[in-house]
mmCIF file of C-alpha atoms in Angstrom:
data_model
loop_
_atom_site.group_PDB
_atom_site.id
_atom_site.type_symbol
_atom_site.label_atom_id
_atom_site.label_comp_id
_atom_site.label_asym_id
_atom_site.label_seq_id
_atom_site.Cartn_x
_atom_site.Cartn_y
_atom_site.Cartn_z
ATOM 1 C CA MET A 8 12.570 -8.458 -27.501
ATOM 2 C CA SER A 9 14.305 -10.041 -30.687
ATOM 3 C CA THR A 10 14.699 -7.474 -33.681
ATOM 4 C CA PRO A 11 13.915 -8.556 -37.021
ATOM 5 C CA THR A 12 16.260 -9.732 -39.828
ATOM 6 C CA LEU A 13 16.530 -6.820 -42.271
ATOM 7 C CA LEU A 14 14.248 -7.875 -45.328
ATOM 8 C CA ARG A 15 15.991 -7.733 -48.544
ATOM 9 C CA LEU A 16 14.326 -5.798 -51.218
ATOM 10 C CA GLY A 17 15.428 -5.965 -54.643
ATOM 11 C CA ARG A 18 17.986 -7.869 -56.249
ATOM 12 C CA ARG A 19 21.696 -8.471 -54.540
ATOM 13 C CA SER A 20 23.694 -7.345 -57.006
ATOM 14 C CA LYS A 21 21.962 -3.992 -56.760
ATOM 15 C CA PRO A 22 22.733 -1.705 -53.832
ATOM 16 C CA LEU A 23 19.687 -0.590 -51.698
ATOM 17 C CA GLY A 24 18.377 2.642 -52.361
ATOM 18 C CA LEU A 25 17.380 4.870 -50.052
ATOM 19 C CA ALA A 26 13.678 4.788 -50.883
ATOM 20 C CA HIS A 27 14.387 1.179 -49.988
ATOM 21 C CA LEU A 28 16.458 1.474 -46.708
ATOM 22 C CA LEU A 29 14.022 3.671 -45.485
ATOM 23 C CA ILE A 30 10.951 1.373 -46.174
ATOM 24 C CA SER A 31 13.360 -1.639 -44.515
ATOM 25 C CA LEU A 32 13.507 0.386 -41.737
ATOM 26 C CA LEU A 33 10.095 1.392 -41.173
ATOM 27 C CA ILE A 34 9.143 -2.357 -41.471
ATOM 28 C CA ILE A 35 11.740 -2.985 -38.664
ATOM 29 C CA LEU A 36 10.146 -0.625 -36.116
ATOM 30 C CA LEU A 37 6.313 -1.557 -37.295
ATOM 31 C CA LEU A 38 7.378 -5.148 -36.390
ATOM 32 C CA ALA A 39 9.643 -4.339 -33.519
ATOM 33 C CA GLY A 40 6.545 -2.750 -31.930
ATOM 34 C CA CYS A 41 4.091 -5.255 -32.555
ATOM 35 C CA ALA A 42 6.450 -7.722 -30.932
ATOM 36 C CA GLY A 43 5.392 -8.889 -27.058
ATOM 37 C CA ASP A 44 2.747 -6.458 -25.766
ATOM 38 C CA GLY A 45 4.736 -2.984 -27.200
ATOM 39 C CA LEU A 46 5.137 -1.571 -23.966
ATOM 40 C CA ARG A 47 7.775 1.368 -23.380
ATOM 41 C CA GLY A 48 10.677 0.787 -21.978
ATOM 42 C CA SER A 49 11.532 1.966 -18.079
ATOM 43 C CA SER A 50 14.636 2.935 -15.970
ATOM 44 C CA MET A 51 15.275 2.957 -12.351
ATOM 45 C CA THR A 52 18.228 4.417 -10.441
ATOM 46 C CA ILE A 53 18.465 4.183 -6.703
ATOM 47 C CA SER A 54 21.237 5.908 -4.384
ATOM 48 C CA ASP A 55 23.107 4.935 -1.488
ATOM 49 C CA CYS A 56 22.367 6.785 1.899
ATOM 50 C CA LEU A 57 22.221 10.528 1.757
ATOM 51 C CA GLU A 58 21.985 13.309 4.273
ATOM 52 C CA PRO A 59 18.550 13.445 4.661
ATOM 53 C CA THR A 60 18.957 17.469 4.553
ATOM 54 C CA ARG A 61 19.355 16.995 0.758
ATOM 55 C CA ALA A 62 15.611 15.815 0.340
ATOM 56 C CA ASN A 63 13.603 17.929 -1.470
ATOM 57 C CA SER A 64 10.575 16.735 0.426
ATOM 58 C CA ALA A 65 7.934 18.480 2.805
ATOM 59 C CA ASP A 66 8.313 15.367 4.842
ATOM 60 C CA ILE A 67 11.539 14.578 5.382
ATOM 61 C CA ARG A 68 12.060 18.314 6.538
ATOM 62 C CA ARG A 69 9.040 18.144 9.077
ATOM 63 C CA ASN A 70 10.527 14.802 10.613
ATOM 64 C CA LEU A 71 14.118 15.486 10.117
ATOM 65 C CA SER A 72 14.904 15.502 13.778
ATOM 66 C CA ARG A 73 13.658 12.094 14.323
ATOM 67 C CA ILE A 74 15.017 10.920 11.253
ATOM 68 C CA GLN A 75 18.785 12.131 12.331
ATOM 69 C CA ALA A 76 18.354 11.069 15.642
ATOM 70 C CA ALA A 77 17.526 7.715 14.983
ATOM 71 C CA GLY A 78 20.294 7.199 12.502
ATOM 72 C CA LEU A 79 17.829 6.341 9.450
ATOM 73 C CA CYS A 80 19.208 5.932 6.254
ATOM 74 C CA TYR A 81 17.672 8.254 3.451
ATOM 75 C CA ARG A 82 17.848 7.222 -0.074
ATOM 76 C CA GLN A 83 16.156 8.339 -3.171
ATOM 77 C CA GLN A 84 14.550 6.173 -6.040
ATOM 78 C CA GLN A 85 14.319 7.417 -9.738
ATOM 79 C CA VAL A 86 12.070 5.335 -12.106
ATOM 80 C CA ARG A 87 11.575 6.414 -16.011
ATOM 81 C CA GLU A 88 8.527 5.017 -17.630
ATOM 82 C CA GLY A 89 7.368 6.902 -20.636
ATOM 83 C CA ARG A 90 6.185 10.402 -19.866
ATOM 84 C CA PHE A 91 6.318 9.676 -16.319
ATOM 85 C CA ARG A 92 9.775 10.537 -13.989
ATOM 86 C CA TRP A 93 8.587 9.289 -10.679
ATOM 87 C CA THR A 94 10.802 10.344 -7.405
ATOM 88 C CA PHE A 95 10.710 7.528 -4.271
ATOM 89 C CA HIS A 96 11.698 8.752 -0.895
ATOM 90 C CA ILE A 97 12.764 5.984 0.952
ATOM 91 C CA LEU A 98 13.963 5.925 5.094
ATOM 92 C CA GLU A 99 15.467 2.703 6.238
ATOM 93 C CA HIS A 100 16.464 1.341 9.641
ATOM 94 C CA GLN A 101 19.880 0.692 9.333
ATOM 95 C CA GLN A 102 20.679 -1.462 12.611
ATOM 96 C CA HIS A 103 17.065 -3.459 11.653
ATOM 97 C CA PRO A 104 16.360 -2.989 8.103
ATOM 98 C CA GLN A 105 14.302 -6.150 7.584
ATOM 99 C CA GLY A 106 11.606 -5.032 9.327
ATOM 100 C CA PRO A 107 8.290 -4.151 8.024
ATOM 101 C CA PHE A 108 8.286 -1.838 5.091
ATOM 102 C CA TRP A 109 5.317 0.521 4.351
ATOM 103 C CA ILE A 110 4.356 1.875 1.222
ATOM 104 C CA LEU A 111 2.818 5.737 1.281
ATOM 105 C CA PRO A 112 1.331 6.186 -2.266
ATOM 106 C CA HIS A 113 -0.013 9.864 -1.831
ATOM 107 C CA ASP A 114 2.097 13.003 -1.035
ATOM 108 C CA ASN A 115 -0.651 15.108 0.316
ATOM 109 C CA GLU A 116 -1.395 12.418 3.583
ATOM 110 C CA ASP A 117 0.849 13.915 6.251
ATOM 111 C CA THR A 118 -0.231 12.148 8.821
ATOM 112 C CA ALA A 119 0.467 8.745 7.203
ATOM 113 C CA PHE A 120 4.039 9.705 6.454
ATOM 114 C CA ASP A 121 4.536 10.835 10.145
ATOM 115 C CA VAL A 122 3.430 7.731 11.888
ATOM 116 C CA ALA A 123 5.435 5.630 9.226
ATOM 117 C CA VAL A 124 8.669 7.328 10.077
ATOM 118 C CA GLN A 125 7.681 6.421 13.764
ATOM 119 C CA ALA A 126 6.757 3.006 12.600
ATOM 120 C CA VAL A 127 10.282 2.728 11.537
ATOM 121 C CA ILE A 128 11.924 3.724 14.208
ATOM 122 C CA ASP A 129 9.865 1.363 16.679
ATOM 123 C CA TYR A 130 10.124 -1.649 14.481
ATOM 124 C CA GLY A 131 12.813 -1.340 11.971
ATOM 125 C CA GLY A 132 12.048 -2.068 8.225
ATOM 126 C CA GLY A 133 11.743 1.147 5.834
ATOM 127 C CA LEU A 134 9.135 3.142 4.050
ATOM 128 C CA LEU A 135 8.710 4.144 0.348
ATOM 129 C CA ALA A 136 6.812 7.343 -0.358
ATOM 130 C CA VAL A 137 5.984 8.507 -3.479
ATOM 131 C CA ASP A 138 7.040 12.475 -4.385
ATOM 132 C CA SER A 139 3.834 13.876 -6.052
ATOM 133 C CA GLY A 140 5.153 17.597 -5.012
ATOM 134 C CA GLY A 141 2.474 17.697 -1.914
ATOM 135 C CA GLN A 142 -0.195 16.574 -4.423
ATOM 136 C CA ARG A 143 -2.411 13.328 -4.255
ATOM 137 C CA ASN A 144 -2.045 13.041 -8.210
ATOM 138 C CA PHE A 145 1.310 13.181 -10.459
ATOM 139 C CA LEU A 146 0.771 14.571 -13.731
ATOM 140 C CA GLY A 147 -2.792 13.644 -13.443
ATOM 141 C CA GLN A 148 -1.769 10.446 -12.290
ATOM 142 C CA ASP A 149 -2.790 8.885 -8.867
ATOM 143 C CA PRO A 150 0.396 6.899 -7.890
ATOM 144 C CA ASN A 151 -2.158 4.249 -5.881
ATOM 145 C CA ARG A 152 -3.792 3.714 -9.317
ATOM 146 C CA ASN A 153 -0.651 2.967 -11.198
ATOM 147 C CA PHE A 154 0.076 -0.639 -10.766
ATOM 148 C CA SER A 155 0.091 -3.071 -13.800
ATOM 149 C CA ARG A 156 2.253 -5.327 -16.006
ATOM 150 C CA SER A 157 0.535 -4.855 -19.278
ATOM 151 C CA HIS A 158 -1.676 -2.941 -21.781
ATOM 152 C CA ALA A 159 -4.286 -5.595 -21.298
ATOM 153 C CA GLU A 160 -4.295 -5.182 -17.328
ATOM 154 C CA SER A 161 -4.074 -1.428 -17.904
ATOM 155 C CA ARG A 162 -7.278 -1.489 -19.992
ATOM 156 C CA ARG A 163 -9.213 -2.397 -16.750
ATOM 157 C CA CYS A 164 -8.665 0.634 -15.087
ATOM 158 C CA PRO A 165 -10.071 3.739 -15.999
ATOM 159 C CA GLY A 166 -7.749 5.372 -13.542
ATOM 160 C CA GLN A 167 -4.670 4.598 -15.189
ATOM 161 C CA ARG A 168 -3.149 6.840 -18.167
ATOM 162 C CA GLU A 169 -0.648 3.979 -19.601
ATOM 163 C CA PRO A 170 0.443 0.711 -18.447
ATOM 164 C CA ALA A 171 3.400 0.542 -15.851
ATOM 165 C CA PRO A 172 5.394 -2.463 -15.282
ATOM 166 C CA GLY A 173 8.707 -0.527 -14.202
ATOM 167 C CA TYR A 174 7.027 1.691 -11.746
ATOM 168 C CA SER A 175 5.236 -1.389 -10.380
ATOM 169 C CA GLN A 176 8.203 -3.631 -10.035
ATOM 170 C CA ALA A 177 10.275 -0.819 -8.600
ATOM 171 C CA VAL A 178 7.821 -0.556 -5.561
ATOM 172 C CA LEU A 179 7.483 -4.008 -4.945
ATOM 173 C CA ASP A 180 11.241 -5.250 -5.253
ATOM 174 C CA HIS A 181 11.249 -3.629 -2.303
ATOM 175 C CA TYR A 182 9.904 -6.818 -0.363
ATOM 176 C CA ARG A 183 12.001 -9.228 -2.465
ATOM 177 C CA GLY A 184 13.724 -11.412 0.313
ATOM 178 C CA ARG A 185 11.737 -9.274 3.047
ATOM 179 C CA ARG A 186 9.357 -11.574 5.457
ATOM 180 C CA GLY A 187 5.834 -10.410 5.913
ATOM 181 C CA PRO A 188 3.028 -8.940 4.289
ATOM 182 C CA VAL A 189 2.864 -5.533 1.819
ATOM 183 C CA LEU A 190 1.967 -2.772 4.028
ATOM 184 C CA ALA A 191 0.539 0.430 2.953
ATOM 185 C CA LEU A 192 -0.554 3.757 4.827
ATOM 186 C CA HIS A 193 -3.115 6.526 3.822
ATOM 187 C CA ASN A 194 -5.548 9.028 5.336
ATOM 188 C CA ASN A 195 -9.180 9.913 4.410
ATOM 189 C CA HIS A 196 -11.798 12.449 4.954
ATOM 190 C CA ASN A 197 -14.204 12.378 7.508
ATOM 191 C CA GLY A 198 -17.266 10.080 6.333
ATOM 192 C CA TRP A 199 -18.656 9.271 2.674
ATOM 193 C CA SER A 200 -20.780 11.406 0.335
ATOM 194 C CA GLY A 201 -23.723 8.812 1.548
ATOM 195 C CA ASN A 202 -23.922 10.531 4.908
ATOM 196 C CA GLY A 203 -22.953 13.824 4.247
ATOM 197 C CA GLY A 204 -19.289 13.379 4.397
ATOM 198 C CA ALA A 205 -16.412 14.217 2.342
ATOM 199 C CA GLY A 206 -14.398 10.729 2.006
ATOM 200 C CA THR A 207 -14.469 8.098 -0.285
ATOM 201 C CA ILE A 208 -14.089 5.251 2.065
ATOM 202 C CA SER A 209 -15.952 4.443 5.444
ATOM 203 C CA MET A 210 -16.954 1.448 7.399
ATOM 204 C CA ALA A 211 -20.541 2.737 6.347
ATOM 205 C CA ARG A 212 -19.979 2.111 2.653
ATOM 206 C CA GLU A 213 -20.856 -1.129 1.904
ATOM 207 C CA SER A 214 -21.224 -2.805 -1.787
ATOM 208 C CA ALA A 215 -21.694 -6.058 -3.272
ATOM 209 C CA THR A 216 -17.919 -6.381 -2.915
ATOM 210 C CA LEU A 217 -17.173 -4.615 -0.211
ATOM 211 C CA ARG A 218 -18.108 -5.682 3.370
ATOM 212 C CA ALA A 219 -17.370 -4.215 6.636
ATOM 213 C CA TYR A 220 -15.945 -6.033 9.627
ATOM 214 C CA PRO A 221 -16.390 -3.855 13.031
ATOM 215 C CA GLY A 222 -13.915 -4.118 15.618
ATOM 216 C CA ALA A 223 -14.980 -5.556 19.004
ATOM 217 C CA ARG A 224 -16.069 -3.078 21.579
ATOM 218 C CA LEU A 225 -13.224 -3.199 23.840
ATOM 219 C CA ASN A 226 -12.480 -0.340 26.658
ATOM 220 C CA GLY A 227 -12.568 3.128 25.153
ATOM 221 C CA ASN A 228 -13.488 1.729 21.702
ATOM 222 C CA PRO A 229 -17.372 1.714 21.442
ATOM 223 C CA GLY A 230 -17.311 0.158 17.722
ATOM 224 C CA ILE A 231 -18.633 1.738 14.573
ATOM 225 C CA GLN A 232 -21.524 4.346 15.741
ATOM 226 C CA ALA A 233 -25.079 3.009 14.700
ATOM 227 C CA SER A 234 -25.916 7.034 14.188
ATOM 228 C CA ARG A 235 -22.821 6.923 11.076
ATOM 229 C CA SER A 236 -23.299 3.324 9.847
ATOM 230 C CA ASN A 237 -26.108 2.037 7.853
ATOM 231 C CA THR A 238 -24.799 -1.562 8.288
ATOM 232 C CA SER A 239 -24.411 -2.402 12.125
ATOM 233 C CA SER A 240 -27.545 -4.627 11.842
ATOM 234 C CA ARG A 241 -26.402 -6.389 8.991
ATOM 235 C CA ASN A 242 -23.114 -6.789 10.248
ATOM 236 C CA ALA A 243 -23.965 -8.410 13.409
ATOM 237 C CA SER A 244 -24.550 -11.943 12.293
ATOM 238 C CA ARG A 245 -21.613 -11.876 9.532
ATOM 239 C CA VAL A 246 -19.118 -10.570 12.360
ATOM 240 C CA SER A 247 -19.894 -12.789 14.759
ATOM 241 C CA SER A 248 -19.556 -15.825 12.178
ATOM 242 C CA THR A 249 -15.715 -14.532 12.556
ATOM 243 C CA GLY A 250 -16.271 -15.111 16.199
ATOM 244 C CA THR A 251 -15.643 -11.546 17.201
ATOM 245 C CA SER A 252 -18.911 -9.967 17.833
ATOM 246 C CA GLY A 253 -19.166 -8.600 21.463
ATOM 247 C CA SER A 254 -15.653 -9.863 22.274
ATOM 248 C CA THR A 255 -13.932 -8.186 25.251
ATOM 249 C CA SER A 256 -11.077 -10.416 25.679
ATOM 250 C CA GLY A 257 -8.264 -12.039 23.453
ATOM 251 C CA SER A 258 -7.406 -9.029 21.129
ATOM 252 C CA GLY A 259 -4.108 -10.289 20.454
ATOM 253 C CA SER A 260 -2.684 -6.739 20.501
ATOM 254 C CA GLY A 261 -0.685 -7.184 23.507
ATOM 255 C CA SER A 262 0.400 -4.568 26.409
ATOM 256 C CA GLY A 263 2.546 -2.576 24.191
ATOM 257 C CA SER A 264 5.401 -0.547 25.112
ATOM 258 C CA GLY A 265 3.699 2.359 25.844
ATOM 259 C CA SER A 266 5.585 4.835 24.435
ATOM 260 C CA GLY A 267 4.247 8.185 22.976
ATOM 261 C CA SER A 268 1.044 7.975 21.578
ATOM 262 C CA GLY A 269 1.210 4.699 20.209
ATOM 263 C CA SER A 270 0.552 2.431 22.861
ATOM 264 C CA GLY A 271 -0.783 -1.680 21.921
ATOM 265 C CA SER A 272 -3.047 -1.681 24.630
ATOM 266 C CA THR A 273 -6.976 -2.243 24.487
ATOM 267 C CA LYS A 274 -7.002 1.304 26.899
ATOM 268 C CA GLY A 275 -8.188 4.393 25.656
ATOM 269 C CA ASN A 276 -9.195 5.588 22.176
ATOM 270 C CA ARG A 277 -12.566 6.099 20.986
ATOM 271 C CA ARG A 278 -11.472 7.087 17.781
ATOM 272 C CA LEU A 279 -10.672 3.452 16.871
ATOM 273 C CA GLY A 280 -14.454 2.622 16.560
ATOM 274 C CA ASP A 281 -14.717 5.691 13.903
ATOM 275 C CA GLU A 282 -16.092 4.557 10.456
ATOM 276 C CA ASP A 283 -13.183 6.414 9.157
ATOM 277 C CA ASN A 284 -10.271 4.341 10.824
ATOM 278 C CA LEU A 285 -9.890 0.893 9.341
ATOM 279 C CA ILE A 286 -8.040 -1.858 7.898
ATOM 280 C CA PHE A 287 -8.275 -2.553 4.175
ATOM 281 C CA VAL A 288 -7.599 -6.106 2.703
ATOM 282 C CA VAL A 289 -8.539 -7.838 -0.821
ATOM 283 C CA GLY A 290 -9.363 -11.005 -1.247
ATOM 284 C CA ARG A 291 -10.125 -12.908 -4.703
ATOM 285 C CA ALA A 292 -13.080 -15.012 -2.900
ATOM 286 C CA PRO A 293 -15.646 -14.054 -0.035
ATOM 287 C CA LEU A 294 -14.383 -13.912 3.306
ATOM 288 C CA SER A 295 -16.364 -16.929 4.316
ATOM 289 C CA ALA A 296 -14.446 -18.972 1.316
ATOM 290 C CA ASP A 297 -11.052 -17.770 2.616
ATOM 291 C CA PRO A 298 -10.428 -19.984 6.058
ATOM 292 C CA ALA A 299 -6.849 -17.992 6.284
ATOM 293 C CA LEU A 300 -7.962 -14.305 5.829
ATOM 294 C CA LYS A 301 -11.259 -15.011 7.675
ATOM 295 C CA ARG A 302 -9.232 -15.660 10.817
ATOM 296 C CA ARG A 303 -6.819 -12.943 10.252
ATOM 297 C CA VAL A 304 -10.080 -10.580 9.920
ATOM 298 C CA ALA A 305 -11.470 -12.165 13.144
ATOM 299 C CA ALA A 306 -8.038 -11.772 15.271
ATOM 300 C CA LEU A 307 -8.160 -7.943 14.061
ATOM 301 C CA ASN A 308 -11.712 -7.113 14.896
ATOM 302 C CA ALA A 309 -10.709 -8.975 18.449
ATOM 303 C CA ALA A 310 -7.975 -6.390 18.788
ATOM 304 C CA GLY A 311 -10.453 -3.835 18.198
ATOM 305 C CA LEU A 312 -9.827 -2.694 14.521
ATOM 306 C CA ASN A 313 -12.269 -2.182 12.228
ATOM 307 C CA VAL A 314 -11.861 -3.982 9.024
ATOM 308 C CA MET A 315 -12.882 -3.743 5.515
ATOM 309 C CA HIS A 316 -12.782 -6.664 2.894
ATOM 310 C CA LYS A 317 -12.957 -6.155 -0.716
ATOM 311 C CA GLN A 318 -13.921 -9.164 -3.151
ATOM 312 C CA LEU A 319 -11.906 -9.036 -6.451
ATOM 313 C CA ASN A 320 -13.156 -9.861 -9.337
ATOM 314 C CA SER A 321 -12.914 -9.702 -13.309
ATOM 315 C CA SER A 322 -14.873 -6.200 -13.296
ATOM 316 C CA ASN A 323 -13.645 -4.444 -10.297
ATOM 317 C CA PHE A 324 -9.695 -4.395 -10.254
ATOM 318 C CA ASP A 325 -8.714 -1.034 -10.369
ATOM 319 C CA CYS A 326 -4.970 -0.761 -10.665
ATOM 320 C CA SER A 327 -4.216 0.231 -7.152
ATOM 321 C CA LEU A 328 -1.539 -1.925 -4.951
ATOM 322 C CA SER A 329 -4.241 -3.642 -3.053
ATOM 323 C CA ASP A 330 -5.939 -4.999 -6.316
ATOM 324 C CA TYR A 331 -2.662 -5.831 -7.909
ATOM 325 C CA VAL A 332 -1.358 -7.705 -4.522
ATOM 326 C CA ALA A 333 -4.336 -9.802 -4.619
ATOM 327 C CA ARG A 334 -4.584 -10.502 -8.369
ATOM 328 C CA HIS A 335 -1.294 -11.500 -8.878
ATOM 329 C CA ARG A 336 -0.754 -13.644 -5.811
ATOM 330 C CA LEU A 337 2.030 -11.704 -4.023
ATOM 331 C CA GLY A 338 1.186 -12.363 -0.295
ATOM 332 C CA GLU A 339 -0.901 -10.784 2.453
ATOM 333 C CA TYR A 340 -1.682 -6.883 2.028
ATOM 334 C CA TYR A 341 -2.685 -4.464 4.618
ATOM 335 C CA ASN A 342 -3.701 -0.945 4.232
ATOM 336 C CA ILE A 343 -4.182 1.060 7.722
ATOM 337 C CA GLU A 344 -6.368 4.105 6.958
ATOM 338 C CA ALA A 345 -7.122 6.610 9.128
ATOM 339 C CA GLU A 346 -8.578 10.283 8.968
ATOM 340 C CA HIS A 347 -6.064 13.066 8.121
ATOM 341 C CA GLY A 348 -5.078 14.572 11.398
ATOM 342 C CA ASP A 349 -5.494 11.750 13.706
ATOM 343 C CA ARG A 350 -2.032 10.491 14.277
ATOM 344 C CA GLN A 351 -2.534 9.034 17.688
ATOM 345 C CA THR A 352 -4.917 6.266 16.267
ATOM 346 C CA GLN A 353 -3.253 5.924 13.299
ATOM 347 C CA GLN A 354 -0.258 5.146 15.681
ATOM 348 C CA GLN A 355 -2.191 2.935 17.732
ATOM 349 C CA MET A 356 -3.840 1.083 14.787
ATOM 350 C CA ILE A 357 -0.251 0.438 13.323
ATOM 351 C CA ASP A 358 0.728 -1.231 16.780
ATOM 352 C CA ARG A 359 -2.190 -3.364 17.059
ATOM 353 C CA LEU A 360 -2.212 -4.935 14.067
ATOM 354 C CA LEU A 361 1.778 -5.672 13.897
ATOM 355 C CA ALA A 362 0.763 -7.489 17.292
ATOM 356 C CA VAL A 363 -1.646 -9.333 15.544
ATOM 357 C CA LEU A 364 1.152 -10.195 13.131
ATOM 358 C CA GLY A 365 3.315 -10.929 15.530
ATOM 359 C CA ILE A 366 6.022 -8.207 15.057
ATOM 360 C CA GLU A 367 7.240 -6.585 18.082
ATOM 361 C CA ARG A 368 9.011 -3.485 18.660
ATOM 362 C CA LEU A 369 12.427 -3.563 18.733
ATOM 363 C CA SER A 370 12.388 -2.644 21.989
ATOM 364 C CA ALA A 371 10.712 -5.838 23.495
ATOM 365 C CA GLN A 372 12.784 -7.824 20.598
ATOM 366 C CA ARG A 373 13.081 -11.469 20.856
ATOM 367 C CA PRO A 374 14.883 -14.382 19.244
ATOM 368 C CA GLY A 375 11.330 -15.829 17.563
ATOM 369 C CA SER A 376 10.546 -12.332 16.292
ATOM 370 C CA PRO A 377 10.351 -12.887 12.477
ATOM 371 C CA PHE A 378 11.746 -9.729 11.513
ATOM 372 C CA LEU A 379 14.155 -9.604 14.134
ATOM 373 C CA GLN A 380 16.749 -12.112 12.794
ATOM 374 C CA HIS A 381 19.780 -11.138 10.533
#
């Protein structure tokens, strides 16, 4: 933003008086404020690797032994923008930093953080967790309703207090030069208000722009239970159009390594069919008009994963990470939603999603894996 030239008041032969000088400075400030979008500046700092015991984070302390045993790099990022002083906790795999990178916006979703740590250990890459003192919001702002570039964009979102281009860039800069999609992890509560539950996202909660695509019924996965869903009959033909209805093979999930609770096989996890466990994706067009995303949803369904698709339009942009990525065409985005406390299921969802994307565990690395090339 250029600074206007100082206006000359009065005759050149006379020095500016104090009143004239103050008026000139006021005009400069007003003109500067009118230039561009008038956004406040932001600053960002990021540390080198630190001893994780220095982290003021219950999440880090809870996972400290695993973090240290795997030799993960812990870094701290500070973002200052307007009245907000954000802290991001970052973990990275030092031998394979280019693997999948996970965003965890909500500091009260402990299960998501725990499985993200395991994902970094298993697949490389890293994670970024927003610090809100263990709460969902930070100073009244939901970190996942804080993605915007301008006042005009921010005004579309009732959940954003002020524009946050610095915050948005600080988060998404972690994907620069990184191959693969934007990945997020969230936890939710059981059900939603429409069926007596306490959550806000569910396969049973559809709308004009939200469509549910249940995962195929595989061994141990009964699919969306009719008693908990008001969409099962309506979904049948729509899911069939993606080529996944009733499929029992071609999951694309592979056999997995079977380590811990994160097996990628199709065996034995009935919770995959629960309405609260789903992959959330966003597109700018109906799924039927988006061939690439339609194929991806079909593959995820065939792997036994529920998918919820949001069609983004001019009236439903909410400054979430998912909407921001779609609005600005920043690439693929997948959010793994699982019920609070259901670590086994969320870990298995990670394994199946990454298998569909062609990303293997470090223990099964092959030269062709896109995240294992240096």
